[in-house]
């Protein structure tokens, strides 16, 4: 089956990228005895004080590049399913900005001010809504749409809390690390799940066309 093969390959990259990011963070943390997940930021694993910063920085760089490539896969897959070009373009843009932010942040590790380019990755929070819009008329994608909406709501809540817009004492110096990790898990993890769902849908379509 060659139908959608290239799109599915790009989605496989979208599945692998968040896994690589998680593994890089985990391994980097294991190599730093005494690293405090509650009070220290994830980016510190790639900073000057880290014993093996390359583990984190290389992982982030490759994951960031993968995110940009995966964004193309998401956009092309949405178009293949009948989604609108505008929504597909927004999805690709969100993932592209996130990829650029991650790559730059790995090239300029914490505490270099240029590391803050990683904030470009926050734009990926818009991607779930763009994907819901793109898939709104596609049958059989209802569960994915619900998942994407739930992800958007969770990310919005975490943004409000971590930016101290409400409940200002909830996120503090004693627990900020855990909040950051929770945000990162949602922010990165949903992309792998969505990529898997779209890849499975394209595979089903390819099999149906091959059997027709």
PDB file of C-alpha atoms in Angstrom:
ATOM      1  CA  UNK A   1       0.000   0.000   0.000  1.00  0.00           C
ATOM      2  CA  UNK A   2       1.620   3.214  -1.203  1.00  0.00           C
ATOM      3  CA  UNK A   3      -1.423   5.426  -0.693  1.00  0.00           C
ATOM      4  CA  UNK A   4      -0.695   8.133   1.939  1.00  0.00           C
ATOM      5  CA  UNK A   5       2.673   6.526   2.663  1.00  0.00           C
ATOM      6  CA  UNK A   6       4.556   9.823   2.805  1.00  0.00           C
ATOM      7  CA  UNK A   7       1.926  11.481   4.964  1.00  0.00           C
ATOM      8  CA  UNK A   8       1.929   8.525   7.336  1.00  0.00           C
ATOM      9  CA  UNK A   9       5.730   8.624   7.559  1.00  0.00           C
ATOM     10  CA  UNK A  10       5.566  12.282   8.592  1.00  0.00           C
ATOM     11  CA  UNK A  11       2.983  11.369  11.224  1.00  0.00           C
ATOM     12  CA  UNK A  12       5.279   8.621  12.538  1.00  0.00           C
ATOM     13  CA  UNK A  13       7.811  11.381  13.129  1.00  0.00           C
ATOM     14  CA  UNK A  14       5.063  13.221  15.010  1.00  0.00           C
ATOM     15  CA  UNK A  15       4.590  10.152  17.200  1.00  0.00           C
ATOM     16  CA  UNK A  16       8.316   9.701  17.838  1.00  0.00           C
ATOM     17  CA  UNK A  17       9.188  13.332  18.591  1.00  0.00           C
ATOM     18  CA  UNK A  18       7.361  13.677  21.936  1.00  0.00           C
ATOM     19  CA  UNK A  19       8.627  10.258  23.022  1.00  0.00           C
ATOM     20  CA  UNK A  20      12.197  11.381  22.314  1.00  0.00           C
ATOM     21  CA  UNK A  21      11.591  14.603  24.242  1.00  0.00           C
ATOM     22  CA  UNK A  22      10.346  12.691  27.287  1.00  0.00           C
ATOM     23  CA  UNK A  23      13.241  10.241  27.151  1.00  0.00           C
ATOM     24  CA  UNK A  24      15.792  13.051  26.843  1.00  0.00           C
ATOM     25  CA  UNK A  25      14.410  14.810  29.895  1.00  0.00           C
ATOM     26  CA  UNK A  26      14.271  11.582  31.896  1.00  0.00           C
ATOM     27  CA  UNK A  27      17.797  10.474  31.043  1.00  0.00           C
ATOM     28  CA  UNK A  28      19.231  13.953  31.607  1.00  0.00           C
ATOM     29  CA  UNK A  29      17.576  14.101  35.029  1.00  0.00           C
ATOM     30  CA  UNK A  30      18.953  10.679  35.965  1.00  0.00           C
ATOM     31  CA  UNK A  31      22.489  11.862  35.227  1.00  0.00           C
ATOM     32  CA  UNK A  32      22.121  14.787  37.667  1.00  0.00           C
ATOM     33  CA  UNK A  33      22.073  13.498  41.263  1.00  0.00           C
ATOM     34  CA  UNK A  34      20.188  15.887  43.488  1.00  0.00           C
ATOM     35  CA  UNK A  35      18.211  17.510  40.683  1.00  0.00           C
ATOM     36  CA  UNK A  36      15.027  18.805  42.292  1.00  0.00           C
ATOM     37  CA  UNK A  37      11.994  18.334  40.057  1.00  0.00           C
ATOM     38  CA  UNK A  38       9.850  20.437  42.378  1.00  0.00           C
ATOM     39  CA  UNK A  39      11.915  23.609  42.338  1.00  0.00           C
ATOM     40  CA  UNK A  40      14.088  23.428  39.225  1.00  0.00           C
ATOM     41  CA  UNK A  41      13.024  24.145  35.670  1.00  0.00           C
ATOM     42  CA  UNK A  42      13.344  21.550  32.931  1.00  0.00           C
ATOM     43  CA  UNK A  43      15.606  23.841  30.907  1.00  0.00           C
ATOM     44  CA  UNK A  44      18.222  23.675  33.656  1.00  0.00           C
ATOM     45  CA  UNK A  45      18.982  20.133  32.483  1.00  0.00           C
ATOM     46  CA  UNK A  46      20.627  21.708  29.442  1.00  0.00           C
ATOM     47  CA  UNK A  47      22.315  24.553  31.324  1.00  0.00           C
ATOM     48  CA  UNK A  48      25.858  25.156  32.495  1.00  0.00           C
ATOM     49  CA  UNK A  49      25.306  23.514  35.878  1.00  0.00           C
ATOM     50  CA  UNK A  50      24.056  20.238  34.380  1.00  0.00           C
ATOM     51  CA  UNK A  51      26.627  17.400  34.352  1.00  0.00           C
ATOM     52  CA  UNK A  52      25.636  16.246  30.841  1.00  0.00           C
ATOM     53  CA  UNK A  53      23.711  19.101  29.148  1.00  0.00           C
ATOM     54  CA  UNK A  54      24.149  17.599  25.669  1.00  0.00           C
ATOM     55  CA  UNK A  55      21.687  14.802  26.496  1.00  0.00           C
ATOM     56  CA  UNK A  56      18.917  17.316  26.999  1.00  0.00           C
ATOM     57  CA  UNK A  57      19.925  19.818  24.324  1.00  0.00           C
ATOM     58  CA  UNK A  58      20.403  17.277  21.534  1.00  0.00           C
ATOM     59  CA  UNK A  59      17.129  15.602  22.441  1.00  0.00           C
ATOM     60  CA  UNK A  60      15.293  18.924  22.332  1.00  0.00           C
ATOM     61  CA  UNK A  61      16.944  19.865  19.042  1.00  0.00           C
ATOM     62  CA  UNK A  62      15.956  16.631  17.325  1.00  0.00           C
ATOM     63  CA  UNK A  63      12.460  16.750  18.835  1.00  0.00           C
ATOM     64  CA  UNK A  64      12.043  20.337  17.671  1.00  0.00           C
ATOM     65  CA  UNK A  65      13.083  19.492  14.135  1.00  0.00           C
ATOM     66  CA  UNK A  66      10.703  16.539  14.269  1.00  0.00           C
ATOM     67  CA  UNK A  67       7.856  18.785  15.404  1.00  0.00           C
ATOM     68  CA  UNK A  68       8.339  21.054  12.399  1.00  0.00           C
ATOM     69  CA  UNK A  69       8.354  18.103  10.021  1.00  0.00           C
ATOM     70  CA  UNK A  70       5.358  16.545  11.762  1.00  0.00           C
ATOM     71  CA  UNK A  71       3.440  19.780  11.276  1.00  0.00           C
ATOM     72  CA  UNK A  72       3.687  19.278   7.536  1.00  0.00           C
ATOM     73  CA  UNK A  73       2.388  15.750   8.020  1.00  0.00           C
ATOM     74  CA  UNK A  74      -0.554  16.989  10.081  1.00  0.00           C
ATOM     75  CA  UNK A  75      -1.439  19.592   7.460  1.00  0.00           C
ATOM     76  CA  UNK A  76      -1.216  17.171   4.529  1.00  0.00           C
ATOM     77  CA  UNK A  77      -3.187  14.530   6.425  1.00  0.00           C
ATOM     78  CA  UNK A  78      -5.947  16.993   7.230  1.00  0.00           C
ATOM     79  CA  UNK A  79      -6.143  17.913   3.545  1.00  0.00           C
ATOM     80  CA  UNK A  80      -6.248  14.238   2.564  1.00  0.00           C
ATOM     81  CA  UNK A  81      -9.220  13.747   4.882  1.00  0.00           C
ATOM     82  CA  UNK A  82     -11.059  16.679   3.318  1.00  0.00           C
ATOM     83  CA  UNK A  83     -10.108  19.480   5.695  1.00  0.00           C
ATOM     84  CA  UNK A  84      -9.815  23.127   4.668  1.00  0.00           C
ATOM     85  CA  UNK A  85      -6.552  24.600   3.423  1.00  0.00           C
ATOM     86  CA  UNK A  86      -6.677  27.525   5.846  1.00  0.00           C
ATOM     87  CA  UNK A  87      -6.908  25.276   8.892  1.00  0.00           C
ATOM     88  CA  UNK A  88      -4.156  23.042   7.504  1.00  0.00           C
ATOM     89  CA  UNK A  89      -1.929  26.093   7.026  1.00  0.00           C
ATOM     90  CA  UNK A  90      -2.562  27.221  10.614  1.00  0.00           C
ATOM     91  CA  UNK A  91      -1.650  23.759  11.902  1.00  0.00           C
ATOM     92  CA  UNK A  92       1.594  23.714   9.911  1.00  0.00           C
ATOM     93  CA  UNK A  93       2.443  27.237  11.106  1.00  0.00           C
ATOM     94  CA  UNK A  94       1.862  26.354  14.771  1.00  0.00           C
ATOM     95  CA  UNK A  95       4.072  23.292  14.560  1.00  0.00           C
ATOM     96  CA  UNK A  96       6.682  25.164  12.542  1.00  0.00           C
ATOM     97  CA  UNK A  97       6.969  27.914  15.151  1.00  0.00           C
ATOM     98  CA  UNK A  98       7.162  25.330  17.923  1.00  0.00           C
ATOM     99  CA  UNK A  99       9.932  23.528  16.074  1.00  0.00           C
ATOM    100  CA  UNK A 100      11.907  26.736  15.562  1.00  0.00           C
ATOM    101  CA  UNK A 101      11.504  27.631  19.228  1.00  0.00           C
ATOM    102  CA  UNK A 102      12.725  24.244  20.416  1.00  0.00           C
ATOM    103  CA  UNK A 103      15.700  24.177  18.059  1.00  0.00           C
ATOM    104  CA  UNK A 104      16.811  27.696  19.013  1.00  0.00           C
ATOM    105  CA  UNK A 105      16.403  26.978  22.717  1.00  0.00           C
ATOM    106  CA  UNK A 106      18.675  23.939  22.363  1.00  0.00           C
ATOM    107  CA  UNK A 107      21.318  25.953  20.508  1.00  0.00           C
ATOM    108  CA  UNK A 108      21.221  28.645  23.185  1.00  0.00           C
ATOM    109  CA  UNK A 109      20.896  26.733  26.470  1.00  0.00           C
ATOM    110  CA  UNK A 110      19.636  28.205  29.696  1.00  0.00           C
ATOM    111  CA  UNK A 111      20.419  30.824  31.083  1.00  0.00           C
ATOM    112  CA  UNK A 112      21.226  32.477  27.735  1.00  0.00           C
ATOM    113  CA  UNK A 113      18.418  35.032  27.134  1.00  0.00           C
ATOM    114  CA  UNK A 114      18.013  33.664  23.606  1.00  0.00           C
ATOM    115  CA  UNK A 115      16.840  30.425  25.189  1.00  0.00           C
ATOM    116  CA  UNK A 116      13.500  32.166  25.682  1.00  0.00           C
ATOM    117  CA  UNK A 117      12.842  31.490  21.992  1.00  0.00           C
ATOM    118  CA  UNK A 118      11.320  28.300  23.387  1.00  0.00           C
ATOM    119  CA  UNK A 119       8.227  30.385  24.119  1.00  0.00           C
ATOM    120  CA  UNK A 120       7.447  30.177  20.398  1.00  0.00           C
ATOM    121  CA  UNK A 121       6.392  26.635  21.215  1.00  0.00           C
ATOM    122  CA  UNK A 122       3.438  27.965  23.192  1.00  0.00           C
ATOM    123  CA  UNK A 123       1.784  28.797  19.882  1.00  0.00           C
ATOM    124  CA  UNK A 124       1.125  25.101  19.447  1.00  0.00           C
ATOM    125  CA  UNK A 125      -1.750  25.562  21.894  1.00  0.00           C
ATOM    126  CA  UNK A 126      -3.763  26.932  18.972  1.00  0.00           C
ATOM    127  CA  UNK A 127      -3.176  23.828  16.862  1.00  0.00           C
ATOM    128  CA  UNK A 128      -5.836  21.647  18.571  1.00  0.00           C
ATOM    129  CA  UNK A 129      -8.553  24.198  17.744  1.00  0.00           C
ATOM    130  CA  UNK A 130      -7.332  24.454  14.158  1.00  0.00           C
ATOM    131  CA  UNK A 131      -7.430  20.673  13.929  1.00  0.00           C
ATOM    132  CA  UNK A 132     -10.959  20.516  15.341  1.00  0.00           C
ATOM    133  CA  UNK A 133     -11.996  23.077  12.758  1.00  0.00           C
ATOM    134  CA  UNK A 134     -10.317  21.078  10.007  1.00  0.00           C
ATOM    135  CA  UNK A 135     -11.967  17.813  11.062  1.00  0.00           C
ATOM    136  CA  UNK A 136     -15.405  19.203  11.944  1.00  0.00           C
ATOM    137  CA  UNK A 137     -17.121  17.618   8.939  1.00  0.00           C
ATOM    138  CA  UNK A 138     -15.093  14.412   8.782  1.00  0.00           C
ATOM    139  CA  UNK A 139     -17.063  11.365   9.903  1.00  0.00           C
ATOM    140  CA  UNK A 140     -15.489   8.990  12.376  1.00  0.00           C
ATOM    141  CA  UNK A 141     -13.244  11.625  13.962  1.00  0.00           C
ATOM    142  CA  UNK A 142     -15.564  12.610  16.794  1.00  0.00           C
ATOM    143  CA  UNK A 143     -13.455  11.131  19.596  1.00  0.00           C
ATOM    144  CA  UNK A 144     -10.340  12.859  18.300  1.00  0.00           C
ATOM    145  CA  UNK A 145     -12.186  16.185  18.173  1.00  0.00           C
ATOM    146  CA  UNK A 146     -13.343  15.750  21.778  1.00  0.00           C
ATOM    147  CA  UNK A 147      -9.809  14.868  22.828  1.00  0.00           C
ATOM    148  CA  UNK A 148      -8.403  17.942  21.082  1.00  0.00           C
ATOM    149  CA  UNK A 149     -10.951  20.230  22.719  1.00  0.00           C
ATOM    150  CA  UNK A 150     -10.159  18.734  26.127  1.00  0.00           C
ATOM    151  CA  UNK A 151      -6.445  19.266  25.515  1.00  0.00           C
ATOM    152  CA  UNK A 152      -7.042  22.890  24.590  1.00  0.00           C
ATOM    153  CA  UNK A 153      -9.063  23.495  27.749  1.00  0.00           C
ATOM    154  CA  UNK A 154      -6.421  21.861  29.964  1.00  0.00           C
ATOM    155  CA  UNK A 155      -3.627  23.879  28.347  1.00  0.00           C
ATOM    156  CA  UNK A 156      -5.635  27.088  28.754  1.00  0.00           C
ATOM    157  CA  UNK A 157      -6.174  26.362  32.453  1.00  0.00           C
ATOM    158  CA  UNK A 158      -2.491  25.571  32.988  1.00  0.00           C
ATOM    159  CA  UNK A 159      -1.501  28.760  31.166  1.00  0.00           C
ATOM    160  CA  UNK A 160      -3.739  30.879  33.384  1.00  0.00           C
ATOM    161  CA  UNK A 161      -2.427  29.213  36.541  1.00  0.00           C
ATOM    162  CA  UNK A 162       1.273  29.238  35.663  1.00  0.00           C
ATOM    163  CA  UNK A 163       1.087  32.883  34.532  1.00  0.00           C
ATOM    164  CA  UNK A 164      -0.372  33.719  37.972  1.00  0.00           C
ATOM    165  CA  UNK A 165      -3.501  35.261  36.468  1.00  0.00           C
ATOM    166  CA  UNK A 166      -5.644  33.585  39.140  1.00  0.00           C
ATOM    167  CA  UNK A 167      -4.877  31.751  42.397  1.00  0.00           C
ATOM    168  CA  UNK A 168      -1.533  33.534  42.452  1.00  0.00           C
ATOM    169  CA  UNK A 169      -0.135  31.553  45.361  1.00  0.00           C
ATOM    170  CA  UNK A 170      -0.944  28.162  43.870  1.00  0.00           C
ATOM    171  CA  UNK A 171       2.178  28.015  41.702  1.00  0.00           C
ATOM    172  CA  UNK A 172       5.188  28.997  43.787  1.00  0.00           C
ATOM    173  CA  UNK A 173       8.935  28.448  44.128  1.00  0.00           C
ATOM    174  CA  UNK A 174       8.386  25.215  46.030  1.00  0.00           C
ATOM    175  CA  UNK A 175       6.312  23.502  43.322  1.00  0.00           C
ATOM    176  CA  UNK A 176       6.869  25.391  40.074  1.00  0.00           C
ATOM    177  CA  UNK A 177       8.845  22.475  38.627  1.00  0.00           C
ATOM    178  CA  UNK A 178       5.938  20.074  38.924  1.00  0.00           C
ATOM    179  CA  UNK A 179       3.576  22.570  37.290  1.00  0.00           C
ATOM    180  CA  UNK A 180       6.017  23.084  34.436  1.00  0.00           C
ATOM    181  CA  UNK A 181       6.306  19.335  33.913  1.00  0.00           C
ATOM    182  CA  UNK A 182       2.533  18.884  33.915  1.00  0.00           C
ATOM    183  CA  UNK A 183       2.237  21.631  31.316  1.00  0.00           C
ATOM    184  CA  UNK A 184       5.030  20.116  29.207  1.00  0.00           C
ATOM    185  CA  UNK A 185       3.464  16.651  29.284  1.00  0.00           C
ATOM    186  CA  UNK A 186       0.168  18.009  27.936  1.00  0.00           C
ATOM    187  CA  UNK A 187       1.754  20.514  25.556  1.00  0.00           C
ATOM    188  CA  UNK A 188       3.950  17.896  23.895  1.00  0.00           C
ATOM    189  CA  UNK A 189       2.086  14.663  24.528  1.00  0.00           C
ATOM    190  CA  UNK A 190      -1.148  15.464  22.722  1.00  0.00           C
ATOM    191  CA  UNK A 191       0.717  15.811  19.431  1.00  0.00           C
ATOM    192  CA  UNK A 192       1.847  12.194  19.519  1.00  0.00           C
ATOM    193  CA  UNK A 193      -1.665  10.936  20.274  1.00  0.00           C
ATOM    194  CA  UNK A 194      -3.200  13.053  17.521  1.00  0.00           C
ATOM    195  CA  UNK A 195      -0.525  11.911  15.053  1.00  0.00           C
ATOM    196  CA  UNK A 196      -1.280   8.285  15.906  1.00  0.00           C
ATOM    197  CA  UNK A 197      -5.032   8.794  15.420  1.00  0.00           C
ATOM    198  CA  UNK A 198      -4.562  10.441  12.038  1.00  0.00           C
ATOM    199  CA  UNK A 199      -2.031   7.841  10.915  1.00  0.00           C
ATOM    200  CA  UNK A 200      -4.484   5.036  11.763  1.00  0.00           C
ATOM    201  CA  UNK A 201      -7.247   6.821   9.845  1.00  0.00           C
ATOM    202  CA  UNK A 202      -5.073   7.207   6.761  1.00  0.00           C
ATOM    203  CA  UNK A 203      -4.078   3.533   6.991  1.00  0.00           C
ATOM    204  CA  UNK A 204      -7.728   2.479   7.112  1.00  0.00           C
ATOM    205  CA  UNK A 205      -8.473   4.653   4.070  1.00  0.00           C
ATOM    206  CA  UNK A 206      -5.507   3.201   2.192  1.00  0.00           C
ATOM    207  CA  UNK A 207      -6.627  -0.368   2.929  1.00  0.00           C
ATOM    208  CA  UNK A 208     -10.199   0.406   1.872  1.00  0.00           C
ATOM    209  CA  UNK A 209      -9.034   1.872  -1.429  1.00  0.00           C
ATOM    210  CA  UNK A 210      -6.712  -1.077  -2.059  1.00  0.00           C
ATOM    211  CA  UNK A 211      -9.559  -3.531  -1.510  1.00  0.00           C
ATOM    212  CA  UNK A 212     -12.053  -1.591  -3.633  1.00  0.00           C
TER     213      UNK A 212
END
